[in-house]
XYZ file of N, CA, C and O in Angstrom:
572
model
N 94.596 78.728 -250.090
C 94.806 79.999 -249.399
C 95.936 80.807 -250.040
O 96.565 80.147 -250.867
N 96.292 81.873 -249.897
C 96.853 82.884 -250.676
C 97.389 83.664 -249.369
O 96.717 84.488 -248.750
N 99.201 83.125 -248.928
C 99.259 83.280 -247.905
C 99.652 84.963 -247.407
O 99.799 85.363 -246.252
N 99.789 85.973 -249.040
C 99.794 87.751 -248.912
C 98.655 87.617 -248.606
O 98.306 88.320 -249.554
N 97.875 87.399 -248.221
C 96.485 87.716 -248.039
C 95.617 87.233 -246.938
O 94.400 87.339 -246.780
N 96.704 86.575 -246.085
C 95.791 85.681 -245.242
C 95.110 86.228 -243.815
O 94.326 85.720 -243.014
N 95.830 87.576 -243.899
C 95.232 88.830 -242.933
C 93.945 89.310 -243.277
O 93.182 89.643 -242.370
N 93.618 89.389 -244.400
C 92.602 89.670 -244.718
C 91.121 89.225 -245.079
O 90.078 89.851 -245.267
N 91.614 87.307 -245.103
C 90.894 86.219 -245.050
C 89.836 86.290 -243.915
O 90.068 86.634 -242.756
N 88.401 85.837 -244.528
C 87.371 85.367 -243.232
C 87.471 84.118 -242.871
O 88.115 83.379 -243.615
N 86.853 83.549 -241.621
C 87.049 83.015 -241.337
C 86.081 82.083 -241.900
O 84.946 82.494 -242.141
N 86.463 80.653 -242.181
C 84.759 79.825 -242.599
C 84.246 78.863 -241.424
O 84.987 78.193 -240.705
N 82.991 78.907 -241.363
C 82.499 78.117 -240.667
C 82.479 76.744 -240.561
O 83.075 76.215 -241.500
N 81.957 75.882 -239.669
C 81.909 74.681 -239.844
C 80.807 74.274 -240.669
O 79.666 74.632 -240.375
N 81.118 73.318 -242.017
C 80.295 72.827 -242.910
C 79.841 74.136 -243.819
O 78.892 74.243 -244.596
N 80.786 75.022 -243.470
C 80.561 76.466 -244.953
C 81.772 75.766 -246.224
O 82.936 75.382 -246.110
N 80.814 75.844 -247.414
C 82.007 75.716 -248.651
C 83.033 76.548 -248.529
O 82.769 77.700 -248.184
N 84.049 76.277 -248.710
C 85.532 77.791 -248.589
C 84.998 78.066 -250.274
O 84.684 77.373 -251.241
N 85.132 79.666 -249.898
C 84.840 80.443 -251.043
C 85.988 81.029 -251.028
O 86.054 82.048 -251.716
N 86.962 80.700 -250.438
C 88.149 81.832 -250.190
C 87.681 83.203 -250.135
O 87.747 83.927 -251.129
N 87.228 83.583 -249.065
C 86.511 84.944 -248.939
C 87.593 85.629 -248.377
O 88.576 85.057 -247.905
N 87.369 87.368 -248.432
C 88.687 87.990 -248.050
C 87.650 89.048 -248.011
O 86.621 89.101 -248.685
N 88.176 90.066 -246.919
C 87.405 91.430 -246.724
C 88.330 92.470 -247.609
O 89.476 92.588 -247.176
N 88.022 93.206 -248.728
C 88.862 94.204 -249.200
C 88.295 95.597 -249.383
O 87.196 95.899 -248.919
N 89.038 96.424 -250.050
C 88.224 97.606 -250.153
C 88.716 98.428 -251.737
O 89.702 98.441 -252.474
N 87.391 99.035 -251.681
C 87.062 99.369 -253.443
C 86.604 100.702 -253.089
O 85.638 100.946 -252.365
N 87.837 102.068 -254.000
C 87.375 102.647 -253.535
C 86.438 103.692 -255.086
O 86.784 103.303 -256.201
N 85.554 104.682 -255.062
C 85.106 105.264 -256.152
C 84.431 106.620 -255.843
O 84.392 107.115 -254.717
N 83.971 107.099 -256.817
C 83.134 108.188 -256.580
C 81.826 107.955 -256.008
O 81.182 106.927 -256.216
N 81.335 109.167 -255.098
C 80.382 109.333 -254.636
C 79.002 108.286 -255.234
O 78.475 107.338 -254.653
N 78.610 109.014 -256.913
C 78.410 108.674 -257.921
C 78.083 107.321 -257.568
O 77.271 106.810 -256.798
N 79.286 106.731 -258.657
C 79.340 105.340 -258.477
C 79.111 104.726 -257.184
O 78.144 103.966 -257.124
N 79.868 104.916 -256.040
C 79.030 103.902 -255.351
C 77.537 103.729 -255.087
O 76.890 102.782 -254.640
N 77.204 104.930 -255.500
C 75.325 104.667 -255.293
C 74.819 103.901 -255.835
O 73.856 103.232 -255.458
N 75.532 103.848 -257.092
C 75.466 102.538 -258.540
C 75.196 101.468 -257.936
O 74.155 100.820 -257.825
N 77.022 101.232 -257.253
C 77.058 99.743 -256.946
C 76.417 99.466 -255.700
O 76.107 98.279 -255.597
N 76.073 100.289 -254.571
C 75.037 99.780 -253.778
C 73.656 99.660 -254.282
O 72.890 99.068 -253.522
N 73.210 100.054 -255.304
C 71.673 100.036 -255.900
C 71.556 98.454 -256.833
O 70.570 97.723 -256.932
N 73.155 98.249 -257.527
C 73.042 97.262 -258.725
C 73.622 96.189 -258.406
O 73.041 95.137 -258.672
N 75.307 96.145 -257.557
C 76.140 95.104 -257.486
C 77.201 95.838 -258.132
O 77.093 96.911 -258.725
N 78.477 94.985 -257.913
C 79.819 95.237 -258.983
C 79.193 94.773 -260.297
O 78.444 93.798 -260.354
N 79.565 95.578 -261.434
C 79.797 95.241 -263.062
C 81.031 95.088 -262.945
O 81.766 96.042 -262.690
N 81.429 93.986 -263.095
C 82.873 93.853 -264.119
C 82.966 94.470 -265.220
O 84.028 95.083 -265.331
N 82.028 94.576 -266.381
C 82.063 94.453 -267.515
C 82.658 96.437 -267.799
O 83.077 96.884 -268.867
N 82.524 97.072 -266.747
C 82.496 98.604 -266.937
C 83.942 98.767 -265.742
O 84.260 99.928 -265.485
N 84.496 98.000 -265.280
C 85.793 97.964 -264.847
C 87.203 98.494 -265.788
O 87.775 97.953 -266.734
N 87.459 99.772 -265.077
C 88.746 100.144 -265.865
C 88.099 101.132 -266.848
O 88.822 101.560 -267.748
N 86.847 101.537 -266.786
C 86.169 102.805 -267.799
C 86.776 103.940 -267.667
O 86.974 104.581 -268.699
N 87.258 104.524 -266.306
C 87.655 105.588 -266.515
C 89.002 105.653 -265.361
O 88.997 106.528 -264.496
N 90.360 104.437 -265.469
C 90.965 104.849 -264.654
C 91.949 103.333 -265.229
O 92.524 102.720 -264.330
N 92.076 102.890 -266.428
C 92.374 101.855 -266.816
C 92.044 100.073 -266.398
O 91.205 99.453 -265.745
N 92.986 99.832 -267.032
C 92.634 98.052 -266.512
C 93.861 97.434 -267.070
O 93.948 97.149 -268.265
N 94.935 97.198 -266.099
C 96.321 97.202 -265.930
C 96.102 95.241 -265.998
O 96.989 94.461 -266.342
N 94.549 94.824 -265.522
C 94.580 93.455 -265.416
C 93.337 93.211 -265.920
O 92.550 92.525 -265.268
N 92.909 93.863 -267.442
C 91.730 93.453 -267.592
C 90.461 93.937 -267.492
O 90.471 94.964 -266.813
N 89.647 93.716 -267.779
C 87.989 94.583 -267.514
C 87.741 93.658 -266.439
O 87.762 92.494 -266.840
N 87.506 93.789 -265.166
C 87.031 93.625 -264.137
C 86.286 94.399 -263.287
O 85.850 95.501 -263.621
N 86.072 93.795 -261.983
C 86.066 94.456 -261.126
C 87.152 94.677 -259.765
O 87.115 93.812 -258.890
N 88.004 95.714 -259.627
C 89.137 95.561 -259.305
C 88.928 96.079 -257.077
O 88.272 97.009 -256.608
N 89.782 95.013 -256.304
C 89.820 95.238 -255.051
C 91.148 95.635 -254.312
O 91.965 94.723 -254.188
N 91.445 96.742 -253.856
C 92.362 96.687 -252.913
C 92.415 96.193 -251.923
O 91.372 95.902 -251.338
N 94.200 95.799 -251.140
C 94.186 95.504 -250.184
C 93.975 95.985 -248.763
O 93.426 95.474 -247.787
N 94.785 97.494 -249.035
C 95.345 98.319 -248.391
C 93.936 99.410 -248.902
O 93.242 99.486 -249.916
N 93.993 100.104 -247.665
C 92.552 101.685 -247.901
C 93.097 102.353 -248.786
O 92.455 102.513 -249.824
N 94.368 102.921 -248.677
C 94.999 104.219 -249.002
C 95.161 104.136 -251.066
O 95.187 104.947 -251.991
N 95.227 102.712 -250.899
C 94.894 102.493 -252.736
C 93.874 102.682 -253.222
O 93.771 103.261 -254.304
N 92.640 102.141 -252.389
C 91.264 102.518 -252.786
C 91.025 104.252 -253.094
O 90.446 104.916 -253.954
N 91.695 104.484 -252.069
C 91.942 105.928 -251.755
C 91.768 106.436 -253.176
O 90.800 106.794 -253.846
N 92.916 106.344 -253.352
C 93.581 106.854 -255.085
C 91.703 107.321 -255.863
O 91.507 108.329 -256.542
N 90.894 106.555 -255.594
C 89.980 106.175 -256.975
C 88.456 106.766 -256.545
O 87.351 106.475 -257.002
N 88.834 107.686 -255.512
C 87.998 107.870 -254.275
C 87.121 109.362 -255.490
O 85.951 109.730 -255.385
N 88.182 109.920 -256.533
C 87.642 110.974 -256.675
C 87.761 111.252 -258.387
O 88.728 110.715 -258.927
N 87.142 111.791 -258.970
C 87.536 112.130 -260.820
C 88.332 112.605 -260.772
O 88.498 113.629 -260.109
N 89.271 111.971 -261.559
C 90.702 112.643 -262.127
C 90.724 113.210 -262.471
O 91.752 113.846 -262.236
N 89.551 114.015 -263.702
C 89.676 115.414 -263.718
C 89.024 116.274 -263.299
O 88.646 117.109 -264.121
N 88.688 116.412 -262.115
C 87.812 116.926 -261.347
C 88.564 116.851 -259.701
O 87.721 116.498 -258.876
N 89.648 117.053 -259.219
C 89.895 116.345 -257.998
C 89.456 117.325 -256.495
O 89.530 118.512 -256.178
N 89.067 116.280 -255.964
C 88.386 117.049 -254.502
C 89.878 117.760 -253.614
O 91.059 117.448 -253.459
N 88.920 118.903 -253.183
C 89.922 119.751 -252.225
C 90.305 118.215 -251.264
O 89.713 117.139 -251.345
N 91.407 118.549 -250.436
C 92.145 117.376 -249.249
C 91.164 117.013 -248.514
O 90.557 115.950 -248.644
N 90.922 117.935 -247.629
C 89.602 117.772 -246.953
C 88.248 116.968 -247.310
O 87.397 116.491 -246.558
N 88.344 116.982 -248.745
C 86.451 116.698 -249.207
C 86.570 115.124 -248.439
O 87.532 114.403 -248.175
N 84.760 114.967 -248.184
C 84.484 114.041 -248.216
C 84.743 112.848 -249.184
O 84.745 113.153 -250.376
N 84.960 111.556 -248.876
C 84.632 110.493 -249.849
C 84.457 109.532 -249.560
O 84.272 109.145 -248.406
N 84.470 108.916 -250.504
C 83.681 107.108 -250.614
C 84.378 106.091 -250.990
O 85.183 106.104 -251.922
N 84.103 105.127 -250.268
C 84.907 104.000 -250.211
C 84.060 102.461 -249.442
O 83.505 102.374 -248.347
N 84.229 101.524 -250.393
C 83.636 100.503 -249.450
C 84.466 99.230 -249.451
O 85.264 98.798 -250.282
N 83.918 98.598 -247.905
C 84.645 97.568 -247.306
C 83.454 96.810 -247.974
O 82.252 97.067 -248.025
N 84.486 95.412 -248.647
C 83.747 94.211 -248.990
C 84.106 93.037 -249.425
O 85.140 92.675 -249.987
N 82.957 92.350 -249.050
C 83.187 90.739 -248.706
C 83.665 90.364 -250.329
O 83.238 90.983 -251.303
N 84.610 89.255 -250.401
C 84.756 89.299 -252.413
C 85.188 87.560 -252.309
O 86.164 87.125 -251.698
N 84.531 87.026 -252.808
C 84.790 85.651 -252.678
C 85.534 85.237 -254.153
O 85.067 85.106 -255.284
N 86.736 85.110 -253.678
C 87.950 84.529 -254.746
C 87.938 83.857 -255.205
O 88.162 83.827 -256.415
N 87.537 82.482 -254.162
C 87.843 81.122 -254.741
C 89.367 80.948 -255.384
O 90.344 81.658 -255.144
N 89.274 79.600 -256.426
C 90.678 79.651 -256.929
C 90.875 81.052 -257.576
O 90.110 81.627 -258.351
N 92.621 81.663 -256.860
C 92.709 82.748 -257.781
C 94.138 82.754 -258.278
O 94.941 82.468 -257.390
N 94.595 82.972 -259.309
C 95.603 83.025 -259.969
C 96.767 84.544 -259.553
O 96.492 85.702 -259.237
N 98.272 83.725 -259.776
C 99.009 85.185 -258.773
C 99.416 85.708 -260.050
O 100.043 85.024 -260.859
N 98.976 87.257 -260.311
C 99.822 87.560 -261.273
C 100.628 88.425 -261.026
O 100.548 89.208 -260.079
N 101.635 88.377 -261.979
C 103.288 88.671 -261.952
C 103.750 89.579 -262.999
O 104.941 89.889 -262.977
N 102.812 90.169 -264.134
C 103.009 90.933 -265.003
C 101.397 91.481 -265.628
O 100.379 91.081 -265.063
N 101.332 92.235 -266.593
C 100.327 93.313 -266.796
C 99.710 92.042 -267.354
O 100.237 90.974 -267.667
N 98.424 92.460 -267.392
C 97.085 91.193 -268.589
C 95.919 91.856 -268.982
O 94.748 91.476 -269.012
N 96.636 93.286 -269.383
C 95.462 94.298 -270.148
C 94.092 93.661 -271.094
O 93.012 94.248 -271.156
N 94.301 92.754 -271.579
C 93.928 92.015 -272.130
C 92.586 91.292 -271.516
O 91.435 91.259 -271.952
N 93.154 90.744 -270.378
C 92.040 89.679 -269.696
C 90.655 90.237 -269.406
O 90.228 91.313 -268.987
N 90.112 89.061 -269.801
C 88.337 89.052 -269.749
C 87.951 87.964 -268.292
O 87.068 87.962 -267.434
N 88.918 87.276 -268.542
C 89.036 86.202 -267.307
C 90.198 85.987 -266.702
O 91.120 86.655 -267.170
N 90.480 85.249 -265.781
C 91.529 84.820 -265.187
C 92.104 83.657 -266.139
O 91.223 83.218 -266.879
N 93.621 82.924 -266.340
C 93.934 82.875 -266.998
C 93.515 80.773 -266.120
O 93.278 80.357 -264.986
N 93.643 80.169 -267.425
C 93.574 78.665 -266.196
C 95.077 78.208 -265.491
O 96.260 78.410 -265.765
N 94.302 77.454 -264.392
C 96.075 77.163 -263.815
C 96.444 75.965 -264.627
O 95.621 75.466 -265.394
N 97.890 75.389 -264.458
C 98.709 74.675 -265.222
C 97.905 72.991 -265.824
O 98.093 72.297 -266.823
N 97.042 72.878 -264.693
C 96.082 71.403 -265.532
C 95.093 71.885 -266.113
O 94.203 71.046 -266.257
N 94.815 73.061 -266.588
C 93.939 73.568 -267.118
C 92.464 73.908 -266.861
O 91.469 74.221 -267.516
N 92.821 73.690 -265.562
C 91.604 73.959 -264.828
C 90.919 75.622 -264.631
O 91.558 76.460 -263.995
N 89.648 75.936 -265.217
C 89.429 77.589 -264.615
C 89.443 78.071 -263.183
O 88.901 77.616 -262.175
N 90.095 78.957 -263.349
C 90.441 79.848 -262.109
C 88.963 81.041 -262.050
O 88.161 81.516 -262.854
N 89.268 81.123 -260.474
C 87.809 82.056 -260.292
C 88.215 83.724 -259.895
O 87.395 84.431 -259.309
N 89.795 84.318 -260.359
C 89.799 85.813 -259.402
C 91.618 85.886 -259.831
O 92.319 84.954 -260.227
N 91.822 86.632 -259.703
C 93.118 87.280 -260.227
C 93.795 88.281 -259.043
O 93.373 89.388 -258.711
N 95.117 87.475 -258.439
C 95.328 88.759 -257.407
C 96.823 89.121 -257.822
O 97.579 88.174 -258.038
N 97.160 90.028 -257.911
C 98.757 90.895 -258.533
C 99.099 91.128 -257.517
O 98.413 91.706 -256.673
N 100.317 90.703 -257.357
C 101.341 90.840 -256.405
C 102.557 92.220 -256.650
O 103.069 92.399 -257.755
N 102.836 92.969 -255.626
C 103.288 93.805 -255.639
C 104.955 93.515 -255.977
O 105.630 92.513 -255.740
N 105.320 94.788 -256.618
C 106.568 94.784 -256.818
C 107.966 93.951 -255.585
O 108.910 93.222 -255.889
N 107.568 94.422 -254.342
C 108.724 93.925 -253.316
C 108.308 92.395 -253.113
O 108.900 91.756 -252.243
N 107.435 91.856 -253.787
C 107.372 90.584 -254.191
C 107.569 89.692 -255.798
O 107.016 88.597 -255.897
N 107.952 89.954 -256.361
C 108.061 90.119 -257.353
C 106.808 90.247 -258.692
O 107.048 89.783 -259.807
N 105.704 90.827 -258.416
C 104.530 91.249 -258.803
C 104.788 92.894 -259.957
O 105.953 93.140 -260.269
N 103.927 93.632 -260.354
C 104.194 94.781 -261.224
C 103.136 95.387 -260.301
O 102.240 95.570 -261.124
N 102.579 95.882 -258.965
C 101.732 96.685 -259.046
C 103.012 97.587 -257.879
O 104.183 97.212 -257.823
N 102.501 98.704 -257.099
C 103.118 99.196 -255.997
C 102.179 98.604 -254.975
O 102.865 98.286 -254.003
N 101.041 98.347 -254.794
C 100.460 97.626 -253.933
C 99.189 96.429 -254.083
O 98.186 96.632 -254.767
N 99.390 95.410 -253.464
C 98.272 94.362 -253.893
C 97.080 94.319 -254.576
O 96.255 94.873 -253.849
N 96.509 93.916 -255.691
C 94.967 94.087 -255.667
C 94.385 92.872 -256.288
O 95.085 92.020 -256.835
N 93.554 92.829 -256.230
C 92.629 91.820 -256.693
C 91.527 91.876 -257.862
O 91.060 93.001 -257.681
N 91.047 91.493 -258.621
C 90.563 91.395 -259.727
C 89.395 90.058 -259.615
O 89.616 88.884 -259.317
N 88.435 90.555 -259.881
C 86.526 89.587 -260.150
C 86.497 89.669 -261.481
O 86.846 90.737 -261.983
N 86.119 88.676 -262.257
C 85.568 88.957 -263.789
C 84.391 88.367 -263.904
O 84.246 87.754 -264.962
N 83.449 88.348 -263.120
C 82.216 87.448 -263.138
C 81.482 88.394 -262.073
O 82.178 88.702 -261.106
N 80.214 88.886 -262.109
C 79.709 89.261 -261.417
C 79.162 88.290 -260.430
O 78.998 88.724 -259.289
N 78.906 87.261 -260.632
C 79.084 86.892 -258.831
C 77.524 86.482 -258.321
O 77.318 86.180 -257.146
């Protein structure tokens, strides 16, 4: 368990595998989400047009108001008012690794110390000693 996060944790059932599931939210353009409700998350197109501070993924907030941020084209930005899009979703972590500095780089999560693969990448915010301003989470496997 991943105890920044344990507010946001589902609950598992009796005789359910723990997937370490967590409800988060992803937020994008109109656009795109039609994508990802028609196709699924791509990792592989994560960070195309808004970077990848942790990698080509597929990236989850904790908090709405971050999703927020991604809600609209940067160069294109909606009046205050406009409508937008944003979705709540289920993201099964499993083992996930805490990161503590940038991993522009990563294709995967990095393994933990016995070398075992890790399944999800979550960055911890600065007032924890993390590099983001607020929590997020990172998929590199579509799932």
């Amino acid at each position: 368990p991943i105890d920044a996060l344990e507010h946001l944790r589902l609950p598992r059932q009796p005789g359910e595998v723990n997937l370490n599931e967590h409800v988060l939210f992803h937020g994008a353009t109109a656009a795109v989400v039609d994508v990802i409700c028609k196709g699924g998350f791509n990792p592989q197109r994560g960070g195309e047009t808004t970077g990848a501070i942790f990698g080509t993924g597929s990236y989850f907030a904790t908090n709405f108001s971050k999703a927020d941020d991604y809600t609209e084209d940067r160069t294109k930005p909606l009046p205050r008012e406009a409508l937008r899009t944003l979705l709540l979703v289920r993201v099964a972590l499993g083992e996930a690794y805490r990161a503590t500095h940038p991993m522009a780089d990563a294709r995967r999560p990095p393994d933990d110390d016995t070398g075992t693969e890790l399944d999800s990448v979550w960055a911890d915010d600065r007032e924890h000693g993390g590099c983001v301003d607020h929590r997020e989470v990172i998929v590199y496997s579509k799932g």
